[in-house]
Tab-separated table of C-alpha atoms in Angstrom:
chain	number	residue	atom	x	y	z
N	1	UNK	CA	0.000	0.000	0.000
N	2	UNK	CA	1.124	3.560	-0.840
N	3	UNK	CA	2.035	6.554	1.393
N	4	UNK	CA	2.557	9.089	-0.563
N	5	UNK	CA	-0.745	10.478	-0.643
N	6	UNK	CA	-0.849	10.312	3.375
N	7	UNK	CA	2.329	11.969	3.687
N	8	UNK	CA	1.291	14.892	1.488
N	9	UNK	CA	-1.947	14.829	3.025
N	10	UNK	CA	0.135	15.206	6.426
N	11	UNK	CA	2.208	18.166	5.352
N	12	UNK	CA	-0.674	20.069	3.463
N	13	UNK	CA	-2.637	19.453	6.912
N	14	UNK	CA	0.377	19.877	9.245
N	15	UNK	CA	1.321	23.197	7.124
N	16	UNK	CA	-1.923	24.975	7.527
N	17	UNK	CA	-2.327	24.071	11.222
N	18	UNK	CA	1.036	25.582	12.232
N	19	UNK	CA	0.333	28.690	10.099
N	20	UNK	CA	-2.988	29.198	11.130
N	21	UNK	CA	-1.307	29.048	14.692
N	22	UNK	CA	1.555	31.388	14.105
N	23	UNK	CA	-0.760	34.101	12.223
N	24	UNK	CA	-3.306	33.778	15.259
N	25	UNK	CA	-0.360	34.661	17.572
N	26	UNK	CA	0.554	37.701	15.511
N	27	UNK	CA	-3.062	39.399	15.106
N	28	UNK	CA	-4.129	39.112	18.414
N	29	UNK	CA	-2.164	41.975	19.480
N	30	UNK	CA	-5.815	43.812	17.921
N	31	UNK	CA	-8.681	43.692	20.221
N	32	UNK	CA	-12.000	44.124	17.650
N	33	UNK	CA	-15.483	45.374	19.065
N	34	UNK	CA	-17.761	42.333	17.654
N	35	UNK	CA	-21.024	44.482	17.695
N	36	UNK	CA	-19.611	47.072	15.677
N	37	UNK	CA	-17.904	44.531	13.007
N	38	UNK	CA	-21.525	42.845	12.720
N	39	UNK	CA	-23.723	46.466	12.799
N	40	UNK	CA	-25.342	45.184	16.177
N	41	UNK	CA	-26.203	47.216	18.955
N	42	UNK	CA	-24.037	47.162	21.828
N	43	UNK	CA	-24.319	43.984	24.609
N	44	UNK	CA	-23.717	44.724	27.599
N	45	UNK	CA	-22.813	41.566	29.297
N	46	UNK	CA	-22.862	41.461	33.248
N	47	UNK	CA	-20.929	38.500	34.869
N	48	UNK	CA	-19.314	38.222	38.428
N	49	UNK	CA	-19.807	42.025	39.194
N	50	UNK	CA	-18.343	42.898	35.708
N	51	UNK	CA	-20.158	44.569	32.484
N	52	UNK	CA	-18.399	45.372	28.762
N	53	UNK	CA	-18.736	44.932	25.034
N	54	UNK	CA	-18.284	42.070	23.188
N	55	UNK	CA	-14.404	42.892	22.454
N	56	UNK	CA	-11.996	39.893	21.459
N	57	UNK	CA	-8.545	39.431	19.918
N	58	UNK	CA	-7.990	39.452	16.242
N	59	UNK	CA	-6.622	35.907	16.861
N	60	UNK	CA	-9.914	34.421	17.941
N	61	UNK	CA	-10.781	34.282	14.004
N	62	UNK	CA	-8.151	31.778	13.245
N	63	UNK	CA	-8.045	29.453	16.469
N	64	UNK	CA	-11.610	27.598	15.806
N	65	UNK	CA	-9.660	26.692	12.298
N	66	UNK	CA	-6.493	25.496	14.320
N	67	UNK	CA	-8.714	23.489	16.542
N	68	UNK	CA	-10.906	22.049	13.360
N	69	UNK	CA	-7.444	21.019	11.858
N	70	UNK	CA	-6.587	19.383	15.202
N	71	UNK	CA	-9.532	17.104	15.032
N	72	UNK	CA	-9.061	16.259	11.307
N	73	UNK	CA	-5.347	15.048	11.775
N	74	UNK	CA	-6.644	13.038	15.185
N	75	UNK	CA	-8.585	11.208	12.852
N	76	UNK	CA	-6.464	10.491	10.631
N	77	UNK	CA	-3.020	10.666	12.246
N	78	UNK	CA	-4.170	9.987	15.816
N	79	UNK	CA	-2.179	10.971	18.945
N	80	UNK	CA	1.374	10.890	17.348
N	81	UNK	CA	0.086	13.105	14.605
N	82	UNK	CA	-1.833	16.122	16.826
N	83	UNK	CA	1.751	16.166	19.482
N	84	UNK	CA	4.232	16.364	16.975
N	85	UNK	CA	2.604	19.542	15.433
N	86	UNK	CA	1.506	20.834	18.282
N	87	UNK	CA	5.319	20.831	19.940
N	88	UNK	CA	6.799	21.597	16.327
N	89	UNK	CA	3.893	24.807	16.723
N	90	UNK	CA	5.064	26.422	19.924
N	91	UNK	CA	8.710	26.179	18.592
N	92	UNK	CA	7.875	27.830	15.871
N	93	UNK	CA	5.879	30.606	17.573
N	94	UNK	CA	8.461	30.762	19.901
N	95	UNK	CA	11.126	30.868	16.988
N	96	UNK	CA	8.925	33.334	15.491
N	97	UNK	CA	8.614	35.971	18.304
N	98	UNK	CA	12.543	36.190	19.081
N	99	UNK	CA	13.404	36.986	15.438
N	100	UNK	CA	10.250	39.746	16.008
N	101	UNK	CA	12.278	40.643	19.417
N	102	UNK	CA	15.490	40.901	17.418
N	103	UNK	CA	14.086	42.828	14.093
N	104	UNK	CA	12.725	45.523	16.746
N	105	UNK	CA	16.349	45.906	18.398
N	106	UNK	CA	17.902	46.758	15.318
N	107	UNK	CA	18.306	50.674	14.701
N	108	UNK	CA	15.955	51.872	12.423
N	109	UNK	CA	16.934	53.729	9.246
N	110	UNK	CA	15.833	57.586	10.010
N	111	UNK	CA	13.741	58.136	7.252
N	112	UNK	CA	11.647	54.966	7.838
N	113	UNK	CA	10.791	56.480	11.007
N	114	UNK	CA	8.723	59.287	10.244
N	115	UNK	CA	7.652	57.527	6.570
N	116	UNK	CA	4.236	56.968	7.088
N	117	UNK	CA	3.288	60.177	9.060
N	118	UNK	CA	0.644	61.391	6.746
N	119	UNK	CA	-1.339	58.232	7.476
N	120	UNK	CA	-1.697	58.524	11.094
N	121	UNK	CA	1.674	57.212	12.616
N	122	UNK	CA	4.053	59.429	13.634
N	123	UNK	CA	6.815	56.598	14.571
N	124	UNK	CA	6.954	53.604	12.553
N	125	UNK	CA	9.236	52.084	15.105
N	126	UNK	CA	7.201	52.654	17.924
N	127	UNK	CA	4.329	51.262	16.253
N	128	UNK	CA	6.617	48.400	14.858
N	129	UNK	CA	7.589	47.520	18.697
N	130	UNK	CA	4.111	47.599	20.214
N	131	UNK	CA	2.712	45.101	16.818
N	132	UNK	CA	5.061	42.802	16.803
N	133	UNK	CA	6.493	43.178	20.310
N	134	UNK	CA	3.859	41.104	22.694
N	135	UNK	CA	4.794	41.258	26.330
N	136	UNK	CA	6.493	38.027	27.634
N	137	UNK	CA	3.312	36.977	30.274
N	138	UNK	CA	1.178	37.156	26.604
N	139	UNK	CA	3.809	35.014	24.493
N	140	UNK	CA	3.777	32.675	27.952
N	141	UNK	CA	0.170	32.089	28.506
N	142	UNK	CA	-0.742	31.568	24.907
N	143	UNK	CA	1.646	29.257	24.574
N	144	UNK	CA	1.296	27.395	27.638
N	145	UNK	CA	-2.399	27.286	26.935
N	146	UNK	CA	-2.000	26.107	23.385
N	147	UNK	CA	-0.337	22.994	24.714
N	148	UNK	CA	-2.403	22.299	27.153
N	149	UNK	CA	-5.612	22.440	25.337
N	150	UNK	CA	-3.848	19.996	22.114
N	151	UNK	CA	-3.244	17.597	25.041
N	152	UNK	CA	-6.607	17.823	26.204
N	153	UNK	CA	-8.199	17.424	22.703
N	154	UNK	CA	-6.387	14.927	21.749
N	155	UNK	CA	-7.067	12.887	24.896
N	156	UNK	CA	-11.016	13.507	25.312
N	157	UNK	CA	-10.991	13.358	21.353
N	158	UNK	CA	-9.850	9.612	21.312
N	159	UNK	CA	-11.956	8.374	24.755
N	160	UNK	CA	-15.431	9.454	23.014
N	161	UNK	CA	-13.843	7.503	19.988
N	162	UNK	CA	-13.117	4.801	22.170
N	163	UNK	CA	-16.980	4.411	23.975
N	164	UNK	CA	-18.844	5.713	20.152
N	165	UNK	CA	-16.126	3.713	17.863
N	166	UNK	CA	-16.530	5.333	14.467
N	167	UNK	CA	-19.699	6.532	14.700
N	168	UNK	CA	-20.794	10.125	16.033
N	169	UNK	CA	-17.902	12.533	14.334
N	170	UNK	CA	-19.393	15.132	15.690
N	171	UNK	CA	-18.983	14.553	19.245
N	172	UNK	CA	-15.604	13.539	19.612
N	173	UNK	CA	-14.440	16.560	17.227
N	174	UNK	CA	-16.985	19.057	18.870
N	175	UNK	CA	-17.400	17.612	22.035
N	176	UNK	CA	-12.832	17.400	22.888
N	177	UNK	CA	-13.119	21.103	21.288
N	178	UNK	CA	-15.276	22.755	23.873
N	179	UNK	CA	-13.844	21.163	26.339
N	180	UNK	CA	-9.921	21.767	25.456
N	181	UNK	CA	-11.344	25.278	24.530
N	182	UNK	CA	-12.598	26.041	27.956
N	183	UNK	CA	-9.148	25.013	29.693
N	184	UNK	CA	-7.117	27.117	26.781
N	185	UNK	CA	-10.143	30.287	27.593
N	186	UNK	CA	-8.936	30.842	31.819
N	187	UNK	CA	-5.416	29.320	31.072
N	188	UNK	CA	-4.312	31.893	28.549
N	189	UNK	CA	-5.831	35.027	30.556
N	190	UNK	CA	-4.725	33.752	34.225
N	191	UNK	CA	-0.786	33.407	33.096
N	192	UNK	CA	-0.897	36.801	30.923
N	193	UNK	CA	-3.360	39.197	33.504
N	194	UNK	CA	-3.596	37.746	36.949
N	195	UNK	CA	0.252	36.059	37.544
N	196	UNK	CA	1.477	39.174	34.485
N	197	UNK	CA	2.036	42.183	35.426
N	198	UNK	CA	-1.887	43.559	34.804
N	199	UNK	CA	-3.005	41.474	38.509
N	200	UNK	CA	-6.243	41.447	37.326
N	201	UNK	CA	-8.946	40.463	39.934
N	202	UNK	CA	-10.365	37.384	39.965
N	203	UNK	CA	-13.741	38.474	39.177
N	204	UNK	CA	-12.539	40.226	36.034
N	205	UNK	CA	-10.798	37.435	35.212
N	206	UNK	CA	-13.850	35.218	35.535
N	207	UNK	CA	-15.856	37.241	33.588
N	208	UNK	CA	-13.541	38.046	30.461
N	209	UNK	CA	-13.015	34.106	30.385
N	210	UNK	CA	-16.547	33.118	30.412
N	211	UNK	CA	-17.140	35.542	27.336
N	212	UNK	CA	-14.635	34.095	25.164
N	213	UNK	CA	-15.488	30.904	25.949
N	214	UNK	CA	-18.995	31.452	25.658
N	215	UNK	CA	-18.192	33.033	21.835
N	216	UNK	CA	-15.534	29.840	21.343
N	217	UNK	CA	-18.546	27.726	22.348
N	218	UNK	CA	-20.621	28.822	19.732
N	219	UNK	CA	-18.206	29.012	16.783
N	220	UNK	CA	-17.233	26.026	17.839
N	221	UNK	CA	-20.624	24.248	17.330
N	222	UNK	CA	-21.455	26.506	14.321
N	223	UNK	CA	-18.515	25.041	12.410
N	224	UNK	CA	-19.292	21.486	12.825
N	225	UNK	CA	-20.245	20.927	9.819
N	226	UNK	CA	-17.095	22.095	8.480
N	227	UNK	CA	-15.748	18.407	10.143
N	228	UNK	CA	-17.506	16.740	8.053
N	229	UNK	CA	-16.934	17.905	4.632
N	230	UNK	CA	-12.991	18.324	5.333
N	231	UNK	CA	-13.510	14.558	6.004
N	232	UNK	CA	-15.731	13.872	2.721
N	233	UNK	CA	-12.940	15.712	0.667
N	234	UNK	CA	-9.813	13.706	2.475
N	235	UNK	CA	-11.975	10.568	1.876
N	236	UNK	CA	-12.639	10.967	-1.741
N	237	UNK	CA	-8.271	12.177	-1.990
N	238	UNK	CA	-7.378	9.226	-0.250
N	239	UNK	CA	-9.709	6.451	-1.455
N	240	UNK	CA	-11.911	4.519	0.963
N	241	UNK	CA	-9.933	1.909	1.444
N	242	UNK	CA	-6.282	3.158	2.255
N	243	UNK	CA	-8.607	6.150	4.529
N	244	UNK	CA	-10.447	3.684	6.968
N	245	UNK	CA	-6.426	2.323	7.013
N	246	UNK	CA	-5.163	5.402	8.450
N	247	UNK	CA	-8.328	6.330	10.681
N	248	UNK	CA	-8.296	2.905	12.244
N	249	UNK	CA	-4.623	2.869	12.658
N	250	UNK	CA	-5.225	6.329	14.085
N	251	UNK	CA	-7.799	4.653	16.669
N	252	UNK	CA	-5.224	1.984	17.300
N	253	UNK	CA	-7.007	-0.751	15.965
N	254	UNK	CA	-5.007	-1.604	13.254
N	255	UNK	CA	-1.486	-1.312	11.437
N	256	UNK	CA	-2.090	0.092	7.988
N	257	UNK	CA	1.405	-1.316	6.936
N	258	UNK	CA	0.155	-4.646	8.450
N	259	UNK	CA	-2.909	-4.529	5.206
């Protein structure tokens, strides 16, 4: 039996995930006002003592994607699959941020500075620092809550495939999504703004979690459907008999090399 379509299916799969993931680190530095993107009257939420808008980081576009992609190698690349990119991910990001840390060291040429004045910024450098120069407590908590939550997808993702076998997609992919999502929601925001130097209070950390989980939640179950048709396509790519191969090898039922 063949691997060559696996293997590119791996590295068109593996590529996207990691880039999704770096890209999502580098636009959440922008915190968007969801009402006014979508022409809605302001909501005022109220939770734990706290009220606001409906504000999130430019990154929250990208990570349902990352997660989708999780679930889509898990079932096809199981548990060996989903760790490798994840730890090849944060040493990339991680990669990633010190060249951004050492590009905004370097002296900048004087008449970059002031280049772009006429459209609104004054400093190019300054704004340069404060894009691509995230505070370390940021870098740290996304990261460490990016690992956490693959580990926790990955596990949940293959004990509901365990107890449902092949059937029911949807709640192993959904169901190991909300729940890795809700761990990655408080993780991220306790190691950036309550240990970081922000100390935010406990009830404003409690609230600000519970709305971006809450919005996770539901892009998370509105793009379930999205599950299934990246599986349809990677079904018809692979052929159905070398793709129940790799999904039950990725259950650890079987050895496709074994077939």
């Amino acid at each position: 039996m063949t691997f060559d379509r696996p293997t590119r299916l791996f590295v068109v799969l593996g590529g996207f995930f990691v880039c999704n993931a770096l890209i999502a680190e580098f636009l959440g530095v922008k915190i968007f006002a969801l009402e006014d993107t979508l022409g809605l009257a302001p909501f005022d939420w109220n939770l734990f003592g706290q009220s606001g808008s409906l504000s999130f980081t430019a990154g929250v576009l990208l990570w349902p994607v990352v997660f989708i992609m999780t679930d889509i190698i898990n079932e096809y690349f199981g548990r060996r699959g989903v760790r490798f990119l994840s730890y090849l991910t944060v040493a990339l990001i991680l990669y990633a941020f010190a060249f951004a840390y050492l590009a905004i060291a370097l002296a900048p040429a004087s008449w970059w500075v002031g280049i772009q004045a006429e459209q609104g910024v004054p400093d190019m450098q300054a704004a340069f620092g404060v894009i691509f120069g995230q505070g370390m407590w940021i870098i740290a908590g996304s990261v460490i809550a990016f690992l956490i939550g693959q580990i926790v997808d990955v596990t949940i993702f293959h004990r509901i495939r365990r107890i449902t076998g092949s059937r029911y997609v949807w709640a192993r992919a959904t169901g190991s999504t909300l729940v890795s999502q809700l761990i990655d929601s408080f993780v991220v925001l306790y190691i950036a703004f309550v240990l970081g130097p922000q100390q935010w209070s406990m009830e404003l950390f409690l609230a600000v979690g519970t709305v971006n989980y809450l919005y996770k939640f539901v892009v998370a179950i509105a793009l379930t459907p999205l599950i299934y048709l990246g599986r349809s396509l990677i079904d018809r790519y692979l052929g159905p008999e070398l793709a129940r191969a790799l999904t039950e090898r990725a259950a650890g039922r079987e050895d496709p090399a074994e077939k």
